[in-house]
Amino acid sequence: MRVLIVPITDTETELADMVAEGLREEGIAADVAHGASDDADLLLKTAREYDVLIIERDAPALAAGRTRDLLAESPTRILLIEAAGCRQSPVRADARLSRPYTYPELLTQVLALGVAGGHKVAT
């Protein structure tokens, strides 16, 4: 299974790198897409290469209707990170995780999305 993490700000890049490292320790191929939060074309190009996309609901790239439409048609499973109590996002999400969340909660969601997509994880 391949996972792409899209941090929304530079301050979250370090956190995204730590999450990616944790996923790798679980046997999941994980990458961090620096800059994809702001660039709809980069997001669309890279997301297609992955089984699961972890992205913030408020990522600027998701504001583009074209991006939302193409992600809606993509086979990539989407884990959308949202602020607690926020309204439903117009972005298709296969799973949602509200802030604050713990790493075990995120891992559980990623594994469930991977299994639902027919992917096996090394143990």
PDB file of C-alpha atoms in Angstrom:
ATOM      1  CA  MET A   1       0.000   0.000   0.000  1.00  0.00           C
ATOM      2  CA  ARG A   2       1.231   3.492  -0.863  1.00  0.00           C
ATOM      3  CA  VAL A   3       0.194   6.561   1.156  1.00  0.00           C
ATOM      4  CA  LEU A   4       0.660  10.226   0.242  1.00  0.00           C
ATOM      5  CA  ILE A   5       0.560  12.807   3.044  1.00  0.00           C
ATOM      6  CA  VAL A   6      -0.098  16.418   2.022  1.00  0.00           C
ATOM      7  CA  PRO A   7       0.790  18.889   4.788  1.00  0.00           C
ATOM      8  CA  ILE A   8      -1.150  22.148   4.558  1.00  0.00           C
ATOM      9  CA  THR A   9       1.561  24.447   5.940  1.00  0.00           C
ATOM     10  CA  ASP A  10       5.317  24.469   6.293  1.00  0.00           C
ATOM     11  CA  THR A  11       4.928  24.128  10.067  1.00  0.00           C
ATOM     12  CA  GLU A  12       3.121  20.808   9.540  1.00  0.00           C
ATOM     13  CA  THR A  13       5.829  19.386   7.279  1.00  0.00           C
ATOM     14  CA  GLU A  14       7.795  18.092  10.267  1.00  0.00           C
ATOM     15  CA  LEU A  15       4.665  16.402  11.653  1.00  0.00           C
ATOM     16  CA  ALA A  16       3.906  14.913   8.220  1.00  0.00           C
ATOM     17  CA  ASP A  17       7.458  13.552   8.033  1.00  0.00           C
ATOM     18  CA  MET A  18       7.054  11.928  11.465  1.00  0.00           C
ATOM     19  CA  VAL A  19       3.720  10.370  10.446  1.00  0.00           C
ATOM     20  CA  ALA A  20       5.306   9.051   7.239  1.00  0.00           C
ATOM     21  CA  GLU A  21       8.132   7.495   9.236  1.00  0.00           C
ATOM     22  CA  GLY A  22       5.632   5.839  11.589  1.00  0.00           C
ATOM     23  CA  LEU A  23       3.687   4.423   8.646  1.00  0.00           C
ATOM     24  CA  ARG A  24       6.909   3.083   7.117  1.00  0.00           C
ATOM     25  CA  GLU A  25       7.647   1.288  10.390  1.00  0.00           C
ATOM     26  CA  GLU A  26       4.240  -0.384   9.968  1.00  0.00           C
ATOM     27  CA  GLY A  27       5.242  -1.652   6.511  1.00  0.00           C
ATOM     28  CA  ILE A  28       3.404   1.044   4.554  1.00  0.00           C
ATOM     29  CA  ALA A  29       5.135   2.974   1.776  1.00  0.00           C
ATOM     30  CA  ALA A  30       4.553   6.605   2.757  1.00  0.00           C
ATOM     31  CA  ASP A  31       5.644   9.853   1.113  1.00  0.00           C
ATOM     32  CA  VAL A  32       5.118  13.521   1.926  1.00  0.00           C
ATOM     33  CA  ALA A  33       4.064  15.803  -0.966  1.00  0.00           C
ATOM     34  CA  HIS A  34       5.674  19.116  -0.160  1.00  0.00           C
ATOM     35  CA  GLY A  35       3.906  21.931  -2.008  1.00  0.00           C
ATOM     36  CA  ALA A  36       0.926  19.864  -3.193  1.00  0.00           C
ATOM     37  CA  SER A  37      -1.382  21.575  -0.722  1.00  0.00           C
ATOM     38  CA  ASP A  38      -1.171  24.783  -2.771  1.00  0.00           C
ATOM     39  CA  ASP A  39      -0.785  23.302  -6.257  1.00  0.00           C
ATOM     40  CA  ALA A  40      -3.869  21.566  -7.659  1.00  0.00           C
ATOM     41  CA  ASP A  41      -1.966  20.142 -10.658  1.00  0.00           C
ATOM     42  CA  LEU A  42       0.771  18.673  -8.461  1.00  0.00           C
ATOM     43  CA  LEU A  43      -1.829  17.229  -6.093  1.00  0.00           C
ATOM     44  CA  LEU A  44      -3.766  15.569  -8.920  1.00  0.00           C
ATOM     45  CA  LYS A  45      -0.648  14.229 -10.613  1.00  0.00           C
ATOM     46  CA  THR A  46       0.846  12.699  -7.490  1.00  0.00           C
ATOM     47  CA  ALA A  47      -2.371  11.492  -5.833  1.00  0.00           C
ATOM     48  CA  ARG A  48      -3.082   9.100  -8.724  1.00  0.00           C
ATOM     49  CA  GLU A  49       0.091   7.181  -7.901  1.00  0.00           C
ATOM     50  CA  TYR A  50      -1.069   6.342  -4.364  1.00  0.00           C
ATOM     51  CA  ASP A  51      -3.657   4.132  -2.715  1.00  0.00           C
ATOM     52  CA  VAL A  52      -4.456   6.534   0.148  1.00  0.00           C
ATOM     53  CA  LEU A  53      -4.247  10.335   0.257  1.00  0.00           C
ATOM     54  CA  ILE A  54      -4.115  12.090   3.648  1.00  0.00           C
ATOM     55  CA  ILE A  55      -4.974  15.772   3.238  1.00  0.00           C
ATOM     56  CA  GLU A  56      -6.333  18.695   5.219  1.00  0.00           C
ATOM     57  CA  ARG A  57      -9.862  19.801   4.414  1.00  0.00           C
ATOM     58  CA  ASP A  58      -8.661  23.402   4.040  1.00  0.00           C
ATOM     59  CA  ALA A  59      -5.802  22.713   1.629  1.00  0.00           C
ATOM     60  CA  PRO A  60      -5.858  25.483  -0.996  1.00  0.00           C
ATOM     61  CA  ALA A  61      -5.620  22.946  -3.839  1.00  0.00           C
ATOM     62  CA  LEU A  62      -8.960  21.473  -2.748  1.00  0.00           C
ATOM     63  CA  ALA A  63     -10.704  24.816  -3.259  1.00  0.00           C
ATOM     64  CA  ALA A  64     -10.540  24.339  -7.030  1.00  0.00           C
ATOM     65  CA  GLY A  65     -13.711  22.708  -8.336  1.00  0.00           C
ATOM     66  CA  ARG A  66     -11.653  20.873 -10.959  1.00  0.00           C
ATOM     67  CA  THR A  67      -9.547  19.279  -8.249  1.00  0.00           C
ATOM     68  CA  ARG A  68     -12.608  18.161  -6.295  1.00  0.00           C
ATOM     69  CA  ASP A  69     -14.180  16.707  -9.433  1.00  0.00           C
ATOM     70  CA  LEU A  70     -11.075  14.778 -10.466  1.00  0.00           C
ATOM     71  CA  LEU A  71     -10.475  13.450  -6.956  1.00  0.00           C
ATOM     72  CA  ALA A  72     -14.105  12.337  -6.842  1.00  0.00           C
ATOM     73  CA  GLU A  73     -13.414  10.129  -9.869  1.00  0.00           C
ATOM     74  CA  SER A  74     -10.045   8.879  -8.611  1.00  0.00           C
ATOM     75  CA  PRO A  75      -9.602   5.367  -7.203  1.00  0.00           C
ATOM     76  CA  THR A  76      -7.306   6.858  -4.543  1.00  0.00           C
ATOM     77  CA  ARG A  77      -8.896   6.583  -1.088  1.00  0.00           C
ATOM     78  CA  ILE A  78      -9.022   9.917   0.732  1.00  0.00           C
ATOM     79  CA  LEU A  79      -8.568  10.473   4.464  1.00  0.00           C
ATOM     80  CA  LEU A  80      -9.672  14.043   5.123  1.00  0.00           C
ATOM     81  CA  ILE A  81      -8.348  15.796   8.229  1.00  0.00           C
ATOM     82  CA  GLU A  82     -10.840  18.349   9.598  1.00  0.00           C
ATOM     83  CA  ALA A  83     -11.215  20.689  12.523  1.00  0.00           C
ATOM     84  CA  ALA A  84     -13.572  19.349  15.169  1.00  0.00           C
ATOM     85  CA  GLY A  85     -17.147  20.453  14.571  1.00  0.00           C
ATOM     86  CA  CYS A  86     -16.575  21.824  11.078  1.00  0.00           C
ATOM     87  CA  ARG A  87     -19.209  21.635   8.372  1.00  0.00           C
ATOM     88  CA  GLN A  88     -19.234  18.844   5.815  1.00  0.00           C
ATOM     89  CA  SER A  89     -16.564  19.419   3.172  1.00  0.00           C
ATOM     90  CA  PRO A  90     -17.466  19.372  -0.521  1.00  0.00           C
ATOM     91  CA  VAL A  91     -14.493  17.084  -1.093  1.00  0.00           C
ATOM     92  CA  ARG A  92     -15.166  13.362  -1.434  1.00  0.00           C
ATOM     93  CA  ALA A  93     -13.691  11.577   1.554  1.00  0.00           C
ATOM     94  CA  ASP A  94     -13.618   7.859   2.221  1.00  0.00           C
ATOM     95  CA  ALA A  95     -12.846   8.589   5.864  1.00  0.00           C
ATOM     96  CA  ARG A  96     -12.638  11.674   8.041  1.00  0.00           C
ATOM     97  CA  LEU A  97     -10.513  12.379  11.085  1.00  0.00           C
ATOM     98  CA  SER A  98     -11.147  15.372  13.352  1.00  0.00           C
ATOM     99  CA  ARG A  99      -8.416  17.360  15.036  1.00  0.00           C
ATOM    100  CA  PRO A 100      -7.060  16.730  17.547  1.00  0.00           C
ATOM    101  CA  TYR A 101      -6.366  13.101  16.752  1.00  0.00           C
ATOM    102  CA  THR A 102      -3.808  10.556  17.888  1.00  0.00           C
ATOM    103  CA  TYR A 103      -1.381   8.625  15.733  1.00  0.00           C
ATOM    104  CA  PRO A 104      -3.143   5.296  16.511  1.00  0.00           C
ATOM    105  CA  GLU A 105      -6.431   6.806  15.266  1.00  0.00           C
ATOM    106  CA  LEU A 106      -4.764   7.915  12.036  1.00  0.00           C
ATOM    107  CA  LEU A 107      -3.093   4.534  11.577  1.00  0.00           C
ATOM    108  CA  THR A 108      -6.407   2.729  12.096  1.00  0.00           C
ATOM    109  CA  GLN A 109      -8.051   4.867   9.414  1.00  0.00           C
ATOM    110  CA  VAL A 110      -5.181   4.360   6.947  1.00  0.00           C
ATOM    111  CA  LEU A 111      -5.200   0.594   7.457  1.00  0.00           C
ATOM    112  CA  ALA A 112      -8.982   0.436   7.062  1.00  0.00           C
ATOM    113  CA  LEU A 113      -8.805   2.425   3.825  1.00  0.00           C
ATOM    114  CA  GLY A 114      -6.043   0.182   2.535  1.00  0.00           C
ATOM    115  CA  VAL A 115      -7.948  -3.003   3.331  1.00  0.00           C
ATOM    116  CA  ALA A 116     -11.103  -1.559   1.759  1.00  0.00           C
ATOM    117  CA  GLY A 117      -9.058  -0.871  -1.351  1.00  0.00           C
ATOM    118  CA  GLY A 118      -7.824  -4.457  -1.448  1.00  0.00           C
ATOM    119  CA  HIS A 119      -4.273  -3.765  -0.294  1.00  0.00           C
ATOM    120  CA  LYS A 120      -2.244  -5.858   2.094  1.00  0.00           C
ATOM    121  CA  VAL A 121       0.105  -4.420   4.673  1.00  0.00           C
ATOM    122  CA  ALA A 122       3.315  -6.172   5.677  1.00  0.00           C
ATOM    123  CA  THR A 123       3.348  -7.135   9.343  1.00  0.00           C
TER     124      THR A 123
END
